[in-house]
GROMACS .gro file of C-alpha atoms in nm:
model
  416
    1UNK     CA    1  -7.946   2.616   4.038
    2UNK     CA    2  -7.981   2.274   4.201
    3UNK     CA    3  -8.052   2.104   3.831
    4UNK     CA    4  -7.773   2.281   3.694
    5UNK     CA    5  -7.579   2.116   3.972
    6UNK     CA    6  -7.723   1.802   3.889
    7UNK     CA    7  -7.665   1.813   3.527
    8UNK     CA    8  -7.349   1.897   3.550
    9UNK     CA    9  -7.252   1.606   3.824
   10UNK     CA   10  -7.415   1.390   3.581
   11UNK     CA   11  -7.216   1.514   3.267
   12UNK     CA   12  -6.903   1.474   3.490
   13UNK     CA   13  -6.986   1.130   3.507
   14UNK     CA   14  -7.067   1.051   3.130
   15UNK     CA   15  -6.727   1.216   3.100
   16UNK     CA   16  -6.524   1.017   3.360
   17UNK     CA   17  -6.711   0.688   3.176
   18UNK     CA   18  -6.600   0.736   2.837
   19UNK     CA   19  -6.293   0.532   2.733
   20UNK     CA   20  -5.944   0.643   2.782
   21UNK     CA   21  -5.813   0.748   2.423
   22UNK     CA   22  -5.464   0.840   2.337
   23UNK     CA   23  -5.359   0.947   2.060
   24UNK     CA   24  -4.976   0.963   1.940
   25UNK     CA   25  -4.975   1.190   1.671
   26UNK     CA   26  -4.817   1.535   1.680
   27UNK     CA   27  -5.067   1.817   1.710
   28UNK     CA   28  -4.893   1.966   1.403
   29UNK     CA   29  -4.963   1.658   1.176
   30UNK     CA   30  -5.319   1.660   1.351
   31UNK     CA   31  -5.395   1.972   1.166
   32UNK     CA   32  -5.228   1.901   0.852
   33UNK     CA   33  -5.460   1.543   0.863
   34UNK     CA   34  -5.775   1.720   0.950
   35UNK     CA   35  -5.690   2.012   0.697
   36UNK     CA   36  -5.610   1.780   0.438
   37UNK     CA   37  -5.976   1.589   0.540
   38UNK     CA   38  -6.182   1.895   0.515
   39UNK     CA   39  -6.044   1.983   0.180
   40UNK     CA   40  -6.092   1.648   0.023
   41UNK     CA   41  -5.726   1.562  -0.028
   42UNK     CA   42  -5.716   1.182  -0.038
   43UNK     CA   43  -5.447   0.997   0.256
   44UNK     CA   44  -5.204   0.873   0.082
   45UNK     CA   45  -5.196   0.524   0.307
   46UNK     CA   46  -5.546   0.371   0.412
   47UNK     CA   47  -5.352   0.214   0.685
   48UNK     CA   48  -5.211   0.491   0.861
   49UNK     CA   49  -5.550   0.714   0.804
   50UNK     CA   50  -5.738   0.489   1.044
   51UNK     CA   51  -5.459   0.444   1.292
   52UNK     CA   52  -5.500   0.845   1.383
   53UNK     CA   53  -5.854   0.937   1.231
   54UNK     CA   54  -6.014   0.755   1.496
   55UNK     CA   55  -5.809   0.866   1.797
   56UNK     CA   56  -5.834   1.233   1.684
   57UNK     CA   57  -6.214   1.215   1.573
   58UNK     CA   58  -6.273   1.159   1.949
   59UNK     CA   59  -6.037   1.422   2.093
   60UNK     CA   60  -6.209   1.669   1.829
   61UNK     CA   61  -6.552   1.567   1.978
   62UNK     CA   62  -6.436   1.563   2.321
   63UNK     CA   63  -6.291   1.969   2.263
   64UNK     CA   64  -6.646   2.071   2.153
   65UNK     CA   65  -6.805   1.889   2.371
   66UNK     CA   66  -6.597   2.131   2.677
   67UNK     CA   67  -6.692   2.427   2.434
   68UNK     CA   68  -7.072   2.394   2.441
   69UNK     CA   69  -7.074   2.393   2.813
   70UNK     CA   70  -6.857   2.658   2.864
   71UNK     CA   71  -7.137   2.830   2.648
   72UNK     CA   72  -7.405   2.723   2.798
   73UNK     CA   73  -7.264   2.802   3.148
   74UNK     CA   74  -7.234   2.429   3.260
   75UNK     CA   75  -6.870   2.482   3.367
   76UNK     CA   76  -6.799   2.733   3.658
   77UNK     CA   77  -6.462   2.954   3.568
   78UNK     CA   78  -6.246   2.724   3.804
   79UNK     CA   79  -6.400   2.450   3.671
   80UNK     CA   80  -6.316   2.502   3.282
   81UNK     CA   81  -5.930   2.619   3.406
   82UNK     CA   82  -5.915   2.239   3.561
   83UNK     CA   83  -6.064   2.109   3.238
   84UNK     CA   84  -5.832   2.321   3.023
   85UNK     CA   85  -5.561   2.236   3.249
   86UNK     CA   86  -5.617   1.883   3.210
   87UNK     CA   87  -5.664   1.866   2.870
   88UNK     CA   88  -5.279   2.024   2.757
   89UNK     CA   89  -5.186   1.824   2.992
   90UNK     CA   90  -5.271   1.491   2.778
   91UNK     CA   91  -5.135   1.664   2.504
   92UNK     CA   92  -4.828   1.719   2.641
   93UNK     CA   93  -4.836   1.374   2.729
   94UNK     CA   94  -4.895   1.284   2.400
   95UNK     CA   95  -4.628   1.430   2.234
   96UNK     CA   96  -4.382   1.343   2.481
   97UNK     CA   97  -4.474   0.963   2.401
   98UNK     CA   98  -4.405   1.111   2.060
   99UNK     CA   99  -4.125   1.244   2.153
  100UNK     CA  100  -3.974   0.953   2.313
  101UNK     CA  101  -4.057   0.682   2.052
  102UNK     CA  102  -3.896   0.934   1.744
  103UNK     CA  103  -3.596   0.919   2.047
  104UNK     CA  104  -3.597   0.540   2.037
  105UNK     CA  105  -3.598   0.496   1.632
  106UNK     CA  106  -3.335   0.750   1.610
  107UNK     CA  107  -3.105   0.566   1.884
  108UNK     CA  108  -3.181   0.238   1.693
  109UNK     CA  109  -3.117   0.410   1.369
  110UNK     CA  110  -2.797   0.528   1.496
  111UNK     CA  111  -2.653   0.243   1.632
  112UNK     CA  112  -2.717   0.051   1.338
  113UNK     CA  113  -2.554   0.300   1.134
  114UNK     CA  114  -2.270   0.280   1.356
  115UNK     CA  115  -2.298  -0.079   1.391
  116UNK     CA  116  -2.271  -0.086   0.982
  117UNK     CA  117  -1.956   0.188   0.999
  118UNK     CA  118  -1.775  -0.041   1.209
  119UNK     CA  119  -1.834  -0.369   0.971
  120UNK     CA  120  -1.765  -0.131   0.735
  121UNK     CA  121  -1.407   0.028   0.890
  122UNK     CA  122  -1.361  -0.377   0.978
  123UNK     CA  123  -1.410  -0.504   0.632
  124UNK     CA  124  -1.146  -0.179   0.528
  125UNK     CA  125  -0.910  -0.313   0.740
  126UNK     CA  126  -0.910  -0.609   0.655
  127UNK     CA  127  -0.892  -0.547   0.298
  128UNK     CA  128  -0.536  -0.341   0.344
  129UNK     CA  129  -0.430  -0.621   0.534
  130UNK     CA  130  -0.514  -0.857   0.258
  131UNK     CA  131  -0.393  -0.630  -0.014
  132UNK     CA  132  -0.047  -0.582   0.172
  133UNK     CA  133   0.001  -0.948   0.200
  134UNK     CA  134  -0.100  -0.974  -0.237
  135UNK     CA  135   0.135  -0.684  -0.296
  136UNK     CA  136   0.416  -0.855  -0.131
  137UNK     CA  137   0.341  -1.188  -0.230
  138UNK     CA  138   0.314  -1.046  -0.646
  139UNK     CA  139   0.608  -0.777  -0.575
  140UNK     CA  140   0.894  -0.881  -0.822
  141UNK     CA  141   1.157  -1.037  -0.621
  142UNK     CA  142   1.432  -0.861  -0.692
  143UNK     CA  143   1.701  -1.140  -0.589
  144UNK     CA  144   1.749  -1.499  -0.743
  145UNK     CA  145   1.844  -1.831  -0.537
  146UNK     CA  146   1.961  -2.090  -0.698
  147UNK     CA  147   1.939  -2.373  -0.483
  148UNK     CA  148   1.698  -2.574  -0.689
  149UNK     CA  149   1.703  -2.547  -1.007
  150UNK     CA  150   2.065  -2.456  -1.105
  151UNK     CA  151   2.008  -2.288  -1.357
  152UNK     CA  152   2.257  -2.093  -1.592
  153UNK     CA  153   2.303  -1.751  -1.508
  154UNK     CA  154   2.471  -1.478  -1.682
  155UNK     CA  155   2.515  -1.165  -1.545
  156UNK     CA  156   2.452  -0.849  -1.772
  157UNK     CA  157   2.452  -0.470  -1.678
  158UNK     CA  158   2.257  -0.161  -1.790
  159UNK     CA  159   2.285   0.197  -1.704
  160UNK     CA  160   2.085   0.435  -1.516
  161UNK     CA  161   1.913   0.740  -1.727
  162UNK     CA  162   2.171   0.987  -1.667
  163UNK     CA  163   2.466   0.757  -1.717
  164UNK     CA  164   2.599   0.736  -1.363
  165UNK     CA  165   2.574   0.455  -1.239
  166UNK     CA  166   2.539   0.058  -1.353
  167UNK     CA  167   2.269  -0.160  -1.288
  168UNK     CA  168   2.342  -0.549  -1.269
  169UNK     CA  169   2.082  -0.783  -1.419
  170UNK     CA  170   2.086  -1.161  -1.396
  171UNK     CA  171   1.992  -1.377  -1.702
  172UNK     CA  172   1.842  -1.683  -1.560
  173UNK     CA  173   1.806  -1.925  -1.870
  174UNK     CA  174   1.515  -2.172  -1.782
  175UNK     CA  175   1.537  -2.375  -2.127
  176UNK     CA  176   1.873  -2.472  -2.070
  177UNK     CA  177   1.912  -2.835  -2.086
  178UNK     CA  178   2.258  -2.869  -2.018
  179UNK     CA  179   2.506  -2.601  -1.839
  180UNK     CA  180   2.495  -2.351  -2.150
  181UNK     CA  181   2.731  -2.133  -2.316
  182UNK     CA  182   2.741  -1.777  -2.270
  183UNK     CA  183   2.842  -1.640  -2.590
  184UNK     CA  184   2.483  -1.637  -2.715
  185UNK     CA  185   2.344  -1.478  -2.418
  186UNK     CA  186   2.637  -1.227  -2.397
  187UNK     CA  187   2.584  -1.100  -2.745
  188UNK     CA  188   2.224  -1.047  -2.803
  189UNK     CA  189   2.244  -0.840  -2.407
  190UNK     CA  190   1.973  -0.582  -2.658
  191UNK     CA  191   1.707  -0.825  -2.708
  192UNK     CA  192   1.639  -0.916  -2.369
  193UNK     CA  193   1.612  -0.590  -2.227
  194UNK     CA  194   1.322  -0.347  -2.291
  195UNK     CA  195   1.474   0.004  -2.211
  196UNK     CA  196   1.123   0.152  -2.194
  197UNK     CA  197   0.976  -0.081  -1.940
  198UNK     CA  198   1.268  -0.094  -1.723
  199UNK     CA  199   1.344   0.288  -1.754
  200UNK     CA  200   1.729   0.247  -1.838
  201UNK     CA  201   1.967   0.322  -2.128
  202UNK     CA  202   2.156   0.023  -2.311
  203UNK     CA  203   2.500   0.073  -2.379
  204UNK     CA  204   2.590   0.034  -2.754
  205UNK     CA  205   2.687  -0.399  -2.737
  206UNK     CA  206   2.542  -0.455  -3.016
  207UNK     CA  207   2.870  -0.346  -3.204
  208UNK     CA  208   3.071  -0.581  -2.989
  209UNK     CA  209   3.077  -0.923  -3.028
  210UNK     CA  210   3.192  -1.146  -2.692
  211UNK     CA  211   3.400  -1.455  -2.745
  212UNK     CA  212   3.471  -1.728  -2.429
  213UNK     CA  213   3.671  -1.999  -2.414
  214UNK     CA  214   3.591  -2.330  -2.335
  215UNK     CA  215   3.726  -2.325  -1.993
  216UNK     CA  216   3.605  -1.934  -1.946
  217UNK     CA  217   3.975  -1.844  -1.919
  218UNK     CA  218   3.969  -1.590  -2.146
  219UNK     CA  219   3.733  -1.355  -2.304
  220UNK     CA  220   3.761  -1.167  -2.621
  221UNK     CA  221   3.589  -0.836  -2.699
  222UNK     CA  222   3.606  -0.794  -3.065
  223UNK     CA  223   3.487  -0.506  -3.284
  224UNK     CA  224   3.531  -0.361  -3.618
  225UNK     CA  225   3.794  -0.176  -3.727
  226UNK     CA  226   3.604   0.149  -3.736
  227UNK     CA  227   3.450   0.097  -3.439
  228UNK     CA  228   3.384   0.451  -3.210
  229UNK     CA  229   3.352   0.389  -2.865
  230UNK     CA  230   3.107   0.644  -2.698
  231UNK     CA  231   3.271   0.986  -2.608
  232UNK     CA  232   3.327   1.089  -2.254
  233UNK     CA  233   3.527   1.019  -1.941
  234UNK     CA  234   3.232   0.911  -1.738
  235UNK     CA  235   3.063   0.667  -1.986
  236UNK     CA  236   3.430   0.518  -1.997
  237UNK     CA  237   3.412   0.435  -1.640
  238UNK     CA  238   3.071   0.308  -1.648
  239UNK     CA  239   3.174   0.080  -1.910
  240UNK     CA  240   3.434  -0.039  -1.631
  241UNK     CA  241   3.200  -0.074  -1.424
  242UNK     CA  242   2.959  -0.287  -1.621
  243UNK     CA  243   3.260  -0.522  -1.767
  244UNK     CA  244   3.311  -0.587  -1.355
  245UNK     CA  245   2.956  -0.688  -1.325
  246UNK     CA  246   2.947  -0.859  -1.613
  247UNK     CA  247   3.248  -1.128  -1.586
  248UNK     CA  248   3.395  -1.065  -1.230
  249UNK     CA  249   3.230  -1.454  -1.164
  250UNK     CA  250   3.407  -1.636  -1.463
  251UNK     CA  251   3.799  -1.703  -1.389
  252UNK     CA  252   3.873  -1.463  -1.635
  253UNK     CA  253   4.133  -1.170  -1.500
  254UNK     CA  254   4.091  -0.990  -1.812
  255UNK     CA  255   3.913  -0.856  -2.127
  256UNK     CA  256   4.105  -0.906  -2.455
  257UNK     CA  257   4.012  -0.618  -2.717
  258UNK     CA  258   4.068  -0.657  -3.039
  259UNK     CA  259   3.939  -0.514  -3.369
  260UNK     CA  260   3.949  -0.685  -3.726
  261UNK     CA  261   4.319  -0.627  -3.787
  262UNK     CA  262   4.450  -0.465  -3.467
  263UNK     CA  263   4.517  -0.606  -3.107
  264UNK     CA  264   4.374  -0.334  -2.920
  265UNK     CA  265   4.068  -0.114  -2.903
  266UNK     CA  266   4.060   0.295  -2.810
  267UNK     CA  267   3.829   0.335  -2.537
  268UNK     CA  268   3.734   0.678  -2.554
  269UNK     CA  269   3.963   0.851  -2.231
  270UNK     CA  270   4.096   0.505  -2.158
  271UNK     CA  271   4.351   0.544  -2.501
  272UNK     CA  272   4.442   0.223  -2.670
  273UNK     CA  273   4.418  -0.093  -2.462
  274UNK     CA  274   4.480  -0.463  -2.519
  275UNK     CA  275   4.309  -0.565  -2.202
  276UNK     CA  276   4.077  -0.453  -2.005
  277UNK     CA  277   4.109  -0.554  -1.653
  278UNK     CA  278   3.781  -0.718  -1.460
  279UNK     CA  279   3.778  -0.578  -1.108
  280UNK     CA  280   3.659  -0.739  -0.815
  281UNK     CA  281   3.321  -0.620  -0.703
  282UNK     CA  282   3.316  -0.554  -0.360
  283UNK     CA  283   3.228  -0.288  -0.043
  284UNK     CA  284   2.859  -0.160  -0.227
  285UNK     CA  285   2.571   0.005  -0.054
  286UNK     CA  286   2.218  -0.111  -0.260
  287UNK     CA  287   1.943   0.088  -0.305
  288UNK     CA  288   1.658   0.124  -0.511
  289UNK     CA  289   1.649   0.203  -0.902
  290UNK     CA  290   1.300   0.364  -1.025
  291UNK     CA  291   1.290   0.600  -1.318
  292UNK     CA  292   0.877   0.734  -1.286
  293UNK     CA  293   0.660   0.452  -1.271
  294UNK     CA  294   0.902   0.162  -1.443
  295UNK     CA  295   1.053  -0.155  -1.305
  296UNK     CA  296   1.216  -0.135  -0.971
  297UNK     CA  297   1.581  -0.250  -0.959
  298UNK     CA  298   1.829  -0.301  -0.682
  299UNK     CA  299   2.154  -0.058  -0.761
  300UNK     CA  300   2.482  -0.090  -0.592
  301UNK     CA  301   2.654   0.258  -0.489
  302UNK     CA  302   3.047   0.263  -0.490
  303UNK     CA  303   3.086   0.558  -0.270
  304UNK     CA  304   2.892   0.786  -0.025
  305UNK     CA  305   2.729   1.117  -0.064
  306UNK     CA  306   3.091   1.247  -0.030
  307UNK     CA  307   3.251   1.052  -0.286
  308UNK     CA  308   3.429   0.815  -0.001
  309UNK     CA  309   3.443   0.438  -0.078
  310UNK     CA  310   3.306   0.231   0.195
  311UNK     CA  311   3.529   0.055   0.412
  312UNK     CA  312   3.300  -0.101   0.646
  313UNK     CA  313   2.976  -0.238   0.626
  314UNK     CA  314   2.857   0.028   0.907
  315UNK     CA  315   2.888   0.263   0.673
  316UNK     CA  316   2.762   0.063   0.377
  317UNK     CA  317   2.423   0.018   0.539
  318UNK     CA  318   2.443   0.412   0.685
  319UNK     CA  319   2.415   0.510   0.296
  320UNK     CA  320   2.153   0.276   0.227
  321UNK     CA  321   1.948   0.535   0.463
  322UNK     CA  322   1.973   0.826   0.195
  323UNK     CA  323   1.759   0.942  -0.143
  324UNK     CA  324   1.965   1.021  -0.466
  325UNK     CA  325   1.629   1.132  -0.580
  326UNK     CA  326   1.787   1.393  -0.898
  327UNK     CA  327   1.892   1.005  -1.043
  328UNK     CA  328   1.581   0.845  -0.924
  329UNK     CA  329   1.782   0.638  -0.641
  330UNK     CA  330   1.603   0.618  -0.352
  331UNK     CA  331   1.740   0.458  -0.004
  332UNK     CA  332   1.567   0.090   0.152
  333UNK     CA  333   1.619   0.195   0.511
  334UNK     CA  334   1.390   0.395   0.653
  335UNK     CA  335   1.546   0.714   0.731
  336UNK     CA  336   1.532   0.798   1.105
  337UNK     CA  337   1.542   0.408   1.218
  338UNK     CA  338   1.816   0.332   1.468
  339UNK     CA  339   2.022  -0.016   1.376
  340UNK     CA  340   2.314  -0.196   1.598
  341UNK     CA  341   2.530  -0.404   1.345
  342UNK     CA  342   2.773  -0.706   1.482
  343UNK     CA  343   3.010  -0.815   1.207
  344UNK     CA  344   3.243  -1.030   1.433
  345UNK     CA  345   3.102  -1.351   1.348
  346UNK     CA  346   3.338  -1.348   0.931
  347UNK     CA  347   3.015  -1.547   0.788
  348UNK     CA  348   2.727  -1.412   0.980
  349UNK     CA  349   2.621  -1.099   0.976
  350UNK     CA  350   2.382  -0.945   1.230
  351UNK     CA  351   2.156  -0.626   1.227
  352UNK     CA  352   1.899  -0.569   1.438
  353UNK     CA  353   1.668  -0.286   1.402
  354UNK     CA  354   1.428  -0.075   1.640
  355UNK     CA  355   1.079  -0.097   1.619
  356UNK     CA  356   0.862   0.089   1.380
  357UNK     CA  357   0.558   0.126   1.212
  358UNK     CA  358   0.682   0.085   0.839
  359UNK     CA  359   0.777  -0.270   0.919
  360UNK     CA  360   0.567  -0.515   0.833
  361UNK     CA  361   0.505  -0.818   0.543
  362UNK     CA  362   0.484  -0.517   0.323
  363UNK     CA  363   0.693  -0.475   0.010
  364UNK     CA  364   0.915  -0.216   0.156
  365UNK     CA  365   1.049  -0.433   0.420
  366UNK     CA  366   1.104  -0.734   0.174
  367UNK     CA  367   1.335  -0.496  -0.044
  368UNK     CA  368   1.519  -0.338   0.225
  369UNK     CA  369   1.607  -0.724   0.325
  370UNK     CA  370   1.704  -0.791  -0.034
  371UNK     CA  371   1.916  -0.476  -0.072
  372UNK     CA  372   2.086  -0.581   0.299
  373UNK     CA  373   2.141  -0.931   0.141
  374UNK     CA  374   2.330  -0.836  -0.138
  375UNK     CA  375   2.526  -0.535   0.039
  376UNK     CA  376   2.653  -0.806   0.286
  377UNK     CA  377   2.724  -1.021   0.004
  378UNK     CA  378   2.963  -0.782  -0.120
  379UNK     CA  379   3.119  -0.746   0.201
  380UNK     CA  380   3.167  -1.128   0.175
  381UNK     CA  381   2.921  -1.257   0.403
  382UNK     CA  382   2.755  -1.539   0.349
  383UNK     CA  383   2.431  -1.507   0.565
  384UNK     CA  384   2.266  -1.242   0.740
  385UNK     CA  385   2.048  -1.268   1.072
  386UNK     CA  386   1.811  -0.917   1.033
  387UNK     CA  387   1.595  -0.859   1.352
  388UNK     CA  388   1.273  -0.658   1.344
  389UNK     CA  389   0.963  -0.641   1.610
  390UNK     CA  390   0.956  -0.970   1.836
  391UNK     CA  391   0.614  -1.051   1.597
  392UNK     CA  392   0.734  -1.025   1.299
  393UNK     CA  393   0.974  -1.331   1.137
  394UNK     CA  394   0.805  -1.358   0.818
  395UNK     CA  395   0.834  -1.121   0.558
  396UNK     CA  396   0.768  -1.279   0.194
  397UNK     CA  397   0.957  -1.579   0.150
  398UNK     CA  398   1.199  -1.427   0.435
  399UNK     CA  399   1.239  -1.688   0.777
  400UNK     CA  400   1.341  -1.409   0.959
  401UNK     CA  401   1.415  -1.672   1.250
  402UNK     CA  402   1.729  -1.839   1.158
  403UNK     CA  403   2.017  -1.648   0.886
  404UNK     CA  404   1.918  -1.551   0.575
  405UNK     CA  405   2.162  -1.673   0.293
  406UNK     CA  406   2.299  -1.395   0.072
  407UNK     CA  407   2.172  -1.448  -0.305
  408UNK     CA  408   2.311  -1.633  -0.577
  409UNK     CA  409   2.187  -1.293  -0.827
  410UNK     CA  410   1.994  -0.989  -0.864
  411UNK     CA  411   1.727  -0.834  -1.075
  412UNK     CA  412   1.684  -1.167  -1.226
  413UNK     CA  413   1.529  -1.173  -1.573
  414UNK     CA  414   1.378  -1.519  -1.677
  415UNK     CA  415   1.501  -1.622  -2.048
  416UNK     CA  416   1.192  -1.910  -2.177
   0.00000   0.00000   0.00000
């Protein structure tokens, strides 16, 4: 009994002097490893083979090495519990070293994945920003100033696809050398204006010929003697309406019709007429033209969704608030915004708005501004101050810091 004592004090001792080995694999890939040893399957990386084979070589040799003296009876029963005790407790150890360094990687991995959503979510950002600022820097200005070129302009008018309503558009001849002359521009009105593009119908000039004096006194409207002006009361007052938009700036009070032979032209409901008078254009609410996907166009609305005339700008701008969407009108202002107007000062006008969110350098604020301009313009204004957030007194080519001058046209169209 005393050498199996001493045998086993001095195996305790060979054990305690062997080196410390740890080994970080996973008992589960331990087995597959070893399996895949004992059946000849070949490691797939030479590396990685000897970083565990030699670890787990060791903690195979030091298992058996616990089994033969349990067999032989070195071990007493309390003994081999302490052993066994031991021993899952340096595999627990080992794969909760695992354990923690899969924790680490994953951390890592997720905070660089979240590092790389936020440059991502950044770089997003940043892009609307930037493609904001293009779209309202390439939007199509849909008012002209004059200031610096002075350029001839001559003012021409289309209609809406159902017929209701007139659209001005501004000829802006850039080859003119000189002042010009508008009979040329006045008479070929069809060639300059695609109906497909802009998504509007052309009223039939092409069977009228225009005729101005030299001092733009008087006007002629001349047509053949079998002319047949286009049936129905409401294409006869849209026809009023587009002679208004057409000549109310030349000193003109009238249009002269005349056929071949006869001194007067039947306008449909109008009856026979020898002049046509040229109304002042005055007290319209502007909104936005778009048939589908075509052009956008400012459009100027006589009366309300009631069929009232607007007698004050107040109410002007209230309109300006509301869709016509069955004729593809659509309002500038956004609907629930709140707005104080002060129209004391006869020249200035000034509107300031609440905040909101649609407001920005965007496109939509540039046209509302537009649409404001020339609604105050035909409340005979000559500038407008518009107030938005305390940050914002850019939009476009807009100085939102001092008055805004009203335009000298709309919907310009550039003749080369």
């Amino acid at each position: 009994m005393m050498d199996q004592d001493q045998e086993y004090n001095k195996m305790i001792e060979q054990l305690k002097a062997l080196p410390k080995i740890e080994d970080r694999q996973s008992k589960t890939l331990l087995y597959e490893k070893i399996n895949e040893t004992i059946h000849g399957v070949k490691v797939a990386d030479k590396h990685n083979f000897f970083k565990w084979f030699i670890p787990s070589i060791a903690t195979i040799a030091f298992a058996a090495l616990i089994l033969i003296m349990i067999q032989t009876g070195v071990f007493k029963q309390d003994q081999i519990a302490n052993q066994a005790t031991e021993l899952q407790n340096n595999m627990r150890d080992i794969d909760s070293q695992e354990i923690r360094e899969k924790s680490t990687l994953e951390i890592n991995e997720s905070q660089e994945s979240s590092d790389e959503n936020m440059e991502h979510s950044t770089n997003d950002a940043k892009a609307i920003d930037e493609e904001q600022d293009q779209e309202t820097n390439q939007a199509k200005q849909l008012v002209y100033y004059n200031d610096q070129y002075d350029l001839p302009i001559y003012n021409i008018a289309v209609m809406d696809q159902e017929a209701m309503y007139a659209i001005p558009i501004s000829l802006i001849d850039t080859s003119a050398t000189d002042d010009g002359h508008p009979n040329d521009a006045y008479n070929r009105i069809s060639s300059f204006i695609d109906e497909e593009s802009f998504g509007v119908s052309l009223f039939p000039f092409e069977e009228v010929e225009f005729e101005f004096s030299d001092d733009y006194q008087t006007i002629n409207m001349n047509v053949a003697d079998d002319y047949q002006f286009p049936q129905g009361s409401t294409l006869a007052n849209i026809f009023q309406d587009m002679i208004n938009f057409m000549f109310a700036d030349y000193p003109a009070e009238g249009l002269n019709l005349q056929t071949e032979s006869t001194d007067y032209i039947e306008l449909g409901s109008f009856g026979k007429l020898s002049v046509l008078e040229i109304e002042p254009i005055n007290h319209l609410a502007y909104k936005i033209y778009q048939f589908e996907d075509k052009e956008r166009l400012l459009v100027p609305i006589k009366q309300n969704l009631d069929g009232e005339q607007f007698f004050t700008i107040d109410e002007a701008l209230r309109e300006m608030q509301y869709d016509q969407s069955e004729f593809s009108i659509y309002g500038v202002i956004p609907s629930g915004v709140e707005f104080s107007v002060d129209p004391s000062d006869q020249d200035v006008l000034r509107i300031n708005f609440e905040a909101n969110s649609l407001f920005g350098d965007n496109r939509m604020t540039k046209e509302m501004i537009e649409a404001i301009l020339m609604t105050a313009k035909s409340f005979d204004f000559d500038r407008v101050n518009i107030g938005l957030e305390d940050d914002l007194l850019q939009v476009g080519s807009f100085d939102l810091e001092l008055p805004i001058p009203v335009p000298d046209a709309v919907n310009p169209v550039l003749l080369h």
